mmCIF file of N, CA and C in Angstrom:
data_model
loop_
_atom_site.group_PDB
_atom_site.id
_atom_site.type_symbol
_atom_site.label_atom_id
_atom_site.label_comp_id
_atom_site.label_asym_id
_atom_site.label_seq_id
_atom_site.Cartn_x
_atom_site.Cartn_y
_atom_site.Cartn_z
ATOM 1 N N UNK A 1 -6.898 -10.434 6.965
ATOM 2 C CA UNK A 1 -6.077 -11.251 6.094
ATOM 3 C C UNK A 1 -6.113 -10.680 4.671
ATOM 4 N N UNK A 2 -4.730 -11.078 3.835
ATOM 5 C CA UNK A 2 -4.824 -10.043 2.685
ATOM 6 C C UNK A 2 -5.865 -10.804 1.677
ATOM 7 N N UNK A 3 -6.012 -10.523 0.997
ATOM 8 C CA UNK A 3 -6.934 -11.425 -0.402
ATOM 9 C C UNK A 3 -5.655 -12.105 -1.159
ATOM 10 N N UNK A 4 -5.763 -12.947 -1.875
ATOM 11 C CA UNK A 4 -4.581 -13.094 -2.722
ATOM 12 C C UNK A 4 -5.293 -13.611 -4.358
ATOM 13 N N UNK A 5 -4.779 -13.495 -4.965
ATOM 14 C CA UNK A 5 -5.317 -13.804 -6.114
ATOM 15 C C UNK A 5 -3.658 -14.927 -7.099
ATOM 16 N N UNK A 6 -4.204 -15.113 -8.350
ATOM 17 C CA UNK A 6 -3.284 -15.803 -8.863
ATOM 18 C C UNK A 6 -3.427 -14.593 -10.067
ATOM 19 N N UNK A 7 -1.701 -13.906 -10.132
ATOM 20 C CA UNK A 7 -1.373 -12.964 -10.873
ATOM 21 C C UNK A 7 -1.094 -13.147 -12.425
ATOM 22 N N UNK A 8 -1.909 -12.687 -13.255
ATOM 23 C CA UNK A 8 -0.986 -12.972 -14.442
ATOM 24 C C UNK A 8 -0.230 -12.165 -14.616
ATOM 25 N N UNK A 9 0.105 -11.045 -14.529
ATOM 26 C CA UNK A 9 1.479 -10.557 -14.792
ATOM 27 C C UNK A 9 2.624 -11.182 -13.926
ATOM 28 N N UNK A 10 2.448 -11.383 -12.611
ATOM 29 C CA UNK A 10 3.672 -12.418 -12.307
ATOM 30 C C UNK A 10 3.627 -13.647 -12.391
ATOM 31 N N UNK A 11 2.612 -14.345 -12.716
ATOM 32 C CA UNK A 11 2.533 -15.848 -12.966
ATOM 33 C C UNK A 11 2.458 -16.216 -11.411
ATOM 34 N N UNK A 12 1.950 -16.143 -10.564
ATOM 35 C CA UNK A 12 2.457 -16.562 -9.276
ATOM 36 C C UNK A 12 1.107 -15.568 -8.472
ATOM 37 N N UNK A 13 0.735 -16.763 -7.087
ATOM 38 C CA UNK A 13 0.235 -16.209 -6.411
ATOM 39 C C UNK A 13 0.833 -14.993 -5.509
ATOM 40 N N UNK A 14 0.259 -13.945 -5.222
ATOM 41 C CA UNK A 14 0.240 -12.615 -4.627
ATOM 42 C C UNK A 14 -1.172 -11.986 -3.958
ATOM 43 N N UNK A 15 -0.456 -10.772 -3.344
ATOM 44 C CA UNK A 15 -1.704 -10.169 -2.682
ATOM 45 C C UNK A 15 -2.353 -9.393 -3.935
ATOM 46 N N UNK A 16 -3.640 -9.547 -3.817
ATOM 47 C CA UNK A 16 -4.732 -8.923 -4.646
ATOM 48 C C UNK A 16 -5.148 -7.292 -4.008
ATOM 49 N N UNK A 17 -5.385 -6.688 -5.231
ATOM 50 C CA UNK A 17 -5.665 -5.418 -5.073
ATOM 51 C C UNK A 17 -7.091 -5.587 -3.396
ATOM 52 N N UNK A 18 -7.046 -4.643 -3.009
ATOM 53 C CA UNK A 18 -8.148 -3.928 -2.221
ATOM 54 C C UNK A 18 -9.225 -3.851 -2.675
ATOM 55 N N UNK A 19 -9.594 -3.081 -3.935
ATOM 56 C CA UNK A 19 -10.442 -2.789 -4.800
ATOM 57 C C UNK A 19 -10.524 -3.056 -6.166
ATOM 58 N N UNK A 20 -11.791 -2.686 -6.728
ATOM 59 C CA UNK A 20 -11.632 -2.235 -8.259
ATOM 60 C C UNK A 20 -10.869 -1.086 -8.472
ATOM 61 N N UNK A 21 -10.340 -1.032 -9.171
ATOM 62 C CA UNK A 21 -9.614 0.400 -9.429
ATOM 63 C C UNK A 21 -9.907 1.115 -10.788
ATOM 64 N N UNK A 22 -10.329 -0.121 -11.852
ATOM 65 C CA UNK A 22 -10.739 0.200 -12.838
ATOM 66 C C UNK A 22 -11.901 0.100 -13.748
ATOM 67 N N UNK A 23 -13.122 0.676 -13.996
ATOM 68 C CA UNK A 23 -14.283 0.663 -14.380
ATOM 69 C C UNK A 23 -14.344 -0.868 -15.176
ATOM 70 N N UNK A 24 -15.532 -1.543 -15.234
ATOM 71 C CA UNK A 24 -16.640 -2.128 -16.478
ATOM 72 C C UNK A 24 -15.574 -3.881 -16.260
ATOM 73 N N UNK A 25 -15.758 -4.249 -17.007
ATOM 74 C CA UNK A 25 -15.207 -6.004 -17.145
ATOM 75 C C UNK A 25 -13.675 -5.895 -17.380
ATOM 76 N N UNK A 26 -12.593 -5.130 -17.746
ATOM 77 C CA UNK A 26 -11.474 -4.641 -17.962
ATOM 78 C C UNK A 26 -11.342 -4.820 -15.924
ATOM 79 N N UNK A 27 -11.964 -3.565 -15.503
ATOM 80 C CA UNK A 27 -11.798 -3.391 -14.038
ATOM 81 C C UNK A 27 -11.918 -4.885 -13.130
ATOM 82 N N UNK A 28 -13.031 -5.790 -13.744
ATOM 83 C CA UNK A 28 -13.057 -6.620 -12.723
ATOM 84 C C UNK A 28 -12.001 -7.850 -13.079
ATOM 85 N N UNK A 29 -11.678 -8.276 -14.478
ATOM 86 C CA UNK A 29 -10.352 -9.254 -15.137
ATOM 87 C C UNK A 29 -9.343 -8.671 -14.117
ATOM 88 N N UNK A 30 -8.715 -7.181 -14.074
ATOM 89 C CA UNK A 30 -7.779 -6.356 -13.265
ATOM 90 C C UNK A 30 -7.675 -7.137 -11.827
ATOM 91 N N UNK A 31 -9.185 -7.034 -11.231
ATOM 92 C CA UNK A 31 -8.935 -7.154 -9.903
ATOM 93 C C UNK A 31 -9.297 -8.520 -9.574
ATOM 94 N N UNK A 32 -9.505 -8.998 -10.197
ATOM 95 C CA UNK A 32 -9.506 -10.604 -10.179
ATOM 96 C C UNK A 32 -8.095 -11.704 -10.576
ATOM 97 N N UNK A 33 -7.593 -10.515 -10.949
ATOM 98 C CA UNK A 33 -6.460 -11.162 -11.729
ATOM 99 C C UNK A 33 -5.035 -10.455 -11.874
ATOM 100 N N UNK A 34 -4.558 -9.183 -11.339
ATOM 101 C CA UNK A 34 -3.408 -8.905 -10.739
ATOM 102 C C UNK A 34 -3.335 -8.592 -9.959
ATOM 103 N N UNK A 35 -2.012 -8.621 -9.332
ATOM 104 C CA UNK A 35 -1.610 -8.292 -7.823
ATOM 105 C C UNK A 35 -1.150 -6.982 -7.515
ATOM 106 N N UNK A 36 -1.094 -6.227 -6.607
ATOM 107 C CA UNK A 36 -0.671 -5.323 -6.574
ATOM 108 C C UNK A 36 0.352 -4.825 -6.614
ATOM 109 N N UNK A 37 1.403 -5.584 -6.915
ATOM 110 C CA UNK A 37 2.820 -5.418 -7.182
ATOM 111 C C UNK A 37 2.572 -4.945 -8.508
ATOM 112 N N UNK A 38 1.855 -5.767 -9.531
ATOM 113 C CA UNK A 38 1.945 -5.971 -10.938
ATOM 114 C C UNK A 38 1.258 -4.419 -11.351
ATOM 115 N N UNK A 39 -0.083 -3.988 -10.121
ATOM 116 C CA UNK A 39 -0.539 -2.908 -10.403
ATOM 117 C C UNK A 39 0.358 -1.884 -10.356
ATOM 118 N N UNK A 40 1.093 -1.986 -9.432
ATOM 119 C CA UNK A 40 2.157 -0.880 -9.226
ATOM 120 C C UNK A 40 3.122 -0.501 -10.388
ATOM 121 N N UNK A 41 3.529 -1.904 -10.889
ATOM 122 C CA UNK A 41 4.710 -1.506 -12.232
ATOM 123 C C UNK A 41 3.950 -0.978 -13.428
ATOM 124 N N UNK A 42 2.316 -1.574 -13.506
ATOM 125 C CA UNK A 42 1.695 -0.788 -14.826
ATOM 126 C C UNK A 42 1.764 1.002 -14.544
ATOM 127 N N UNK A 43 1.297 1.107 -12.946
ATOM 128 C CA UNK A 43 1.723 2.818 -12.461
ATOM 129 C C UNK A 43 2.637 3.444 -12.979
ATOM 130 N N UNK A 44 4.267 2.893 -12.825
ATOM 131 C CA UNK A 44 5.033 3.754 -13.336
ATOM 132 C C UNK A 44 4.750 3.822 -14.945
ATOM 133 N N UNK A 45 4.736 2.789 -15.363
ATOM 134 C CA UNK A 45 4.630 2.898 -17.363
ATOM 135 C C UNK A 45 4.081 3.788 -17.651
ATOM 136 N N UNK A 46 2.154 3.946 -16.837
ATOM 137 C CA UNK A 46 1.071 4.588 -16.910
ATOM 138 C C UNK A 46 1.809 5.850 -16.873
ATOM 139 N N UNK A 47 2.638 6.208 -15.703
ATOM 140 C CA UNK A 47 3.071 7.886 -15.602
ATOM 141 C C UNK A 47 4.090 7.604 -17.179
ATOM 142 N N UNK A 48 5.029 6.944 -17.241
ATOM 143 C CA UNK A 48 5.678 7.445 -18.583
ATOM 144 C C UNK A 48 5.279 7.560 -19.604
ATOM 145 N N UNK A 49 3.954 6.844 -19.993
ATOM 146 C CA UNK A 49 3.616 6.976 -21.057
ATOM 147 C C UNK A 49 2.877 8.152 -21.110
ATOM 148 N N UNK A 50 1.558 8.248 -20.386
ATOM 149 C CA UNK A 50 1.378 9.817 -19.715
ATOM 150 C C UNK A 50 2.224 10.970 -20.568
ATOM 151 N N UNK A 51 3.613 10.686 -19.161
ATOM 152 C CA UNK A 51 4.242 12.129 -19.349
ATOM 153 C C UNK A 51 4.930 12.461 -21.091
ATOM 154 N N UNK A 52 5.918 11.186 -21.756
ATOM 155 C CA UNK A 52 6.269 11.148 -22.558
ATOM 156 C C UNK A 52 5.952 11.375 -24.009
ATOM 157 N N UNK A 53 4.609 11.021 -23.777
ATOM 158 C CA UNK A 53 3.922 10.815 -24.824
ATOM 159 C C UNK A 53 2.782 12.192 -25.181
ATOM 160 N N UNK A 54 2.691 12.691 -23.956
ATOM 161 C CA UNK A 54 2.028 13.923 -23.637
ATOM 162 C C UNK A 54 0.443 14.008 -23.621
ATOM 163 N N UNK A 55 -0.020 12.655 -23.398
ATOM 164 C CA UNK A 55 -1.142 12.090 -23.070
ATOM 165 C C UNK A 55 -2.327 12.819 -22.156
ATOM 166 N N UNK A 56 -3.653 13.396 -23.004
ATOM 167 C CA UNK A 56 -4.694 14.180 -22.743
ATOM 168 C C UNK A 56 -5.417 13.021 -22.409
ATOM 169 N N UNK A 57 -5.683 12.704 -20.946
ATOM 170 C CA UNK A 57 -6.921 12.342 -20.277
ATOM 171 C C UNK A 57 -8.480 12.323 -20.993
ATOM 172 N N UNK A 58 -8.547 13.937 -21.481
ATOM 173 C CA UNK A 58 -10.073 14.295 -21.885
ATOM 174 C C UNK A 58 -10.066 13.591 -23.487
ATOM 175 N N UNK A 59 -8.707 13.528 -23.930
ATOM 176 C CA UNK A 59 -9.316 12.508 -25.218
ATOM 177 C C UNK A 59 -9.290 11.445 -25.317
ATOM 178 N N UNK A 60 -10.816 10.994 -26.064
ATOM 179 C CA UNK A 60 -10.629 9.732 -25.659
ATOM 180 C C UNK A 60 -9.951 8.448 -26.600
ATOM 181 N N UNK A 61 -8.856 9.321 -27.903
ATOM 182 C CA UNK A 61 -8.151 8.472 -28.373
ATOM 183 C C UNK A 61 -6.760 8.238 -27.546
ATOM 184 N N UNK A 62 -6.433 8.945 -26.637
ATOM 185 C CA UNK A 62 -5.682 8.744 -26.554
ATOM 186 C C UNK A 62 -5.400 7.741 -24.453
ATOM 187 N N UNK A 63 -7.410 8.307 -24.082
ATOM 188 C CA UNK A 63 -7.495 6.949 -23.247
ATOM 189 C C UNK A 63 -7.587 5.657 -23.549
ATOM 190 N N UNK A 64 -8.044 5.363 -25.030
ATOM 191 C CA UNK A 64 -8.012 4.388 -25.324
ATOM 192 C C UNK A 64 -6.565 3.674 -25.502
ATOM 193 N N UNK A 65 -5.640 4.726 -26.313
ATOM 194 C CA UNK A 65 -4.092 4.090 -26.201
ATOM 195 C C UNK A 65 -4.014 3.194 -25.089
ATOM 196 N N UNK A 66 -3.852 4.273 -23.978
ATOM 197 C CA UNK A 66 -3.282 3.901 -22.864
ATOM 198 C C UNK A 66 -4.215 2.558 -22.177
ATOM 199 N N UNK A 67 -5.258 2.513 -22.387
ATOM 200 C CA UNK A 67 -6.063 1.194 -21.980
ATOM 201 C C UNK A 67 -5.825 -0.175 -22.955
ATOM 202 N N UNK A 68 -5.027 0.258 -24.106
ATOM 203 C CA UNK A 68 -4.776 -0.692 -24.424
ATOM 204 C C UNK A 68 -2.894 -1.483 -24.040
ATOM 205 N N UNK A 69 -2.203 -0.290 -24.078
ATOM 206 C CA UNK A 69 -1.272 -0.401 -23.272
ATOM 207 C C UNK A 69 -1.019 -1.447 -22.148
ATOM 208 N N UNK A 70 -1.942 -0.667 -21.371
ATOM 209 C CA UNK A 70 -2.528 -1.365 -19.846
ATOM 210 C C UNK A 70 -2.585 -3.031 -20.525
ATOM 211 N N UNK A 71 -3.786 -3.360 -21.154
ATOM 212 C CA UNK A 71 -3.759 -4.857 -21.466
ATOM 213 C C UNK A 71 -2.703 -5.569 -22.020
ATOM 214 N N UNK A 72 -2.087 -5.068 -22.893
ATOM 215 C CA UNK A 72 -0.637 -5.651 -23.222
ATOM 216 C C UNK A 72 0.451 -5.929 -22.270
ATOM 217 N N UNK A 73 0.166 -4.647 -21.573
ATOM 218 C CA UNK A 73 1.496 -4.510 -20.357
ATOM 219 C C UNK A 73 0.765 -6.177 -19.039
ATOM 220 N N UNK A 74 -0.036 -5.716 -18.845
ATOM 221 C CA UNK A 74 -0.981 -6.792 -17.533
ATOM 222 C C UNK A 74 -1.016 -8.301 -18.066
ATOM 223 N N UNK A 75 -1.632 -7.997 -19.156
ATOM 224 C CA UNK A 75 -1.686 -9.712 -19.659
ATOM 225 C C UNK A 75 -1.225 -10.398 -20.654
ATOM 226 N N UNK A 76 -0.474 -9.304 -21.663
ATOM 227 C CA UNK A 76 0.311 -10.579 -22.638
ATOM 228 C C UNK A 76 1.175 -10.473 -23.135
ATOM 229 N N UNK A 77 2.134 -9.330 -21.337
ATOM 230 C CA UNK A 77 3.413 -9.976 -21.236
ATOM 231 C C UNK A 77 4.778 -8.933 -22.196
ATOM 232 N N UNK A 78 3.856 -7.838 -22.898
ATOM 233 C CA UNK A 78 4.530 -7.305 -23.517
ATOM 234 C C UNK A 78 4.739 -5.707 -22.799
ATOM 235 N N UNK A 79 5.780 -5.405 -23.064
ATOM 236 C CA UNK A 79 6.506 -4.150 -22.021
ATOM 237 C C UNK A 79 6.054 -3.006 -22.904
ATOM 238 N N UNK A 80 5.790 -1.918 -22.226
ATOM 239 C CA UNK A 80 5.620 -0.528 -22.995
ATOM 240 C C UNK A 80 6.681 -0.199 -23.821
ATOM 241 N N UNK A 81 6.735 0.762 -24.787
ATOM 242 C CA UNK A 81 7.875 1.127 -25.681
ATOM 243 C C UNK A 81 7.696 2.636 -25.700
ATOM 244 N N UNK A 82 8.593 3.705 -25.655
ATOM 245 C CA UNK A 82 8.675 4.819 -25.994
ATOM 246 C C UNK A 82 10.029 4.851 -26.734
ATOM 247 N N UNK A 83 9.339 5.605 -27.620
ATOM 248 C CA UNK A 83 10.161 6.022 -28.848
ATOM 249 C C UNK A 83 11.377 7.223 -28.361
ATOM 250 N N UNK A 84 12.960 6.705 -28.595
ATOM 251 C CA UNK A 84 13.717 7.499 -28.098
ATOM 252 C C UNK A 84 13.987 7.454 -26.308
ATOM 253 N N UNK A 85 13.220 6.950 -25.782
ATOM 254 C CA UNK A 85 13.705 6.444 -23.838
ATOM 255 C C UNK A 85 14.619 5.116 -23.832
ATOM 256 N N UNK A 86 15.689 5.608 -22.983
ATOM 257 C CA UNK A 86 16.530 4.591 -22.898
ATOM 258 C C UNK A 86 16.854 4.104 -21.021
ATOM 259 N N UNK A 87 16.470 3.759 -20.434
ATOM 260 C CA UNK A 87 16.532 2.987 -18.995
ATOM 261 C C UNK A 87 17.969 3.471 -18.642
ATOM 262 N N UNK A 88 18.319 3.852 -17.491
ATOM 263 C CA UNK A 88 19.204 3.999 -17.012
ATOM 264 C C UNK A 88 19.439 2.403 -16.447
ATOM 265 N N UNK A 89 21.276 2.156 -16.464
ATOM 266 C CA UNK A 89 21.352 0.655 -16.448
ATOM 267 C C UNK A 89 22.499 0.800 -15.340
#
């Protein structure tokens, strides 16, 4: 049976991740508290911001960006922004 959790990024119960996916008390709020749908849409951002932004892994100002990203995007509701990307509509 799946796990389900109550999502805050969709407001609504869903299936809960499998795992932790993400280290320390950040990782366990994550998996206690979005669904894997919600994990999935932070994925794509994660790759755009990544690619767009030209985002080095090994530094850690710029893991921190993106972990903060992550919390904005997961829990309060606010969408990533890149400067100059426009959504195909």
């Amino acid at each position: 049976m799946a796990r389900t959790v109550f999502c805050e990024y969709l407001k609504k119960e869903a299936d809960g991740l499998d795992f932790q996916l993400y280290p320390g008390e950040l990782g366990k709020r994550i998996f206690d508290s979005i669904s894997k749908q919600a994990w999935g849409e932070w994925i794509k951002k994660q790759t755009m911001l990544v690619n767009e932004k030209k985002l080095n892994m090994m530094n850690p100002e710029h893991r921190k960006l993106l972990e903060t990203e992550m919390v904005n995007f997961l829990f309060e509701g606010k969408d990533v922004i890149i400067d100059g990307y426009k959504p195909v509509e």
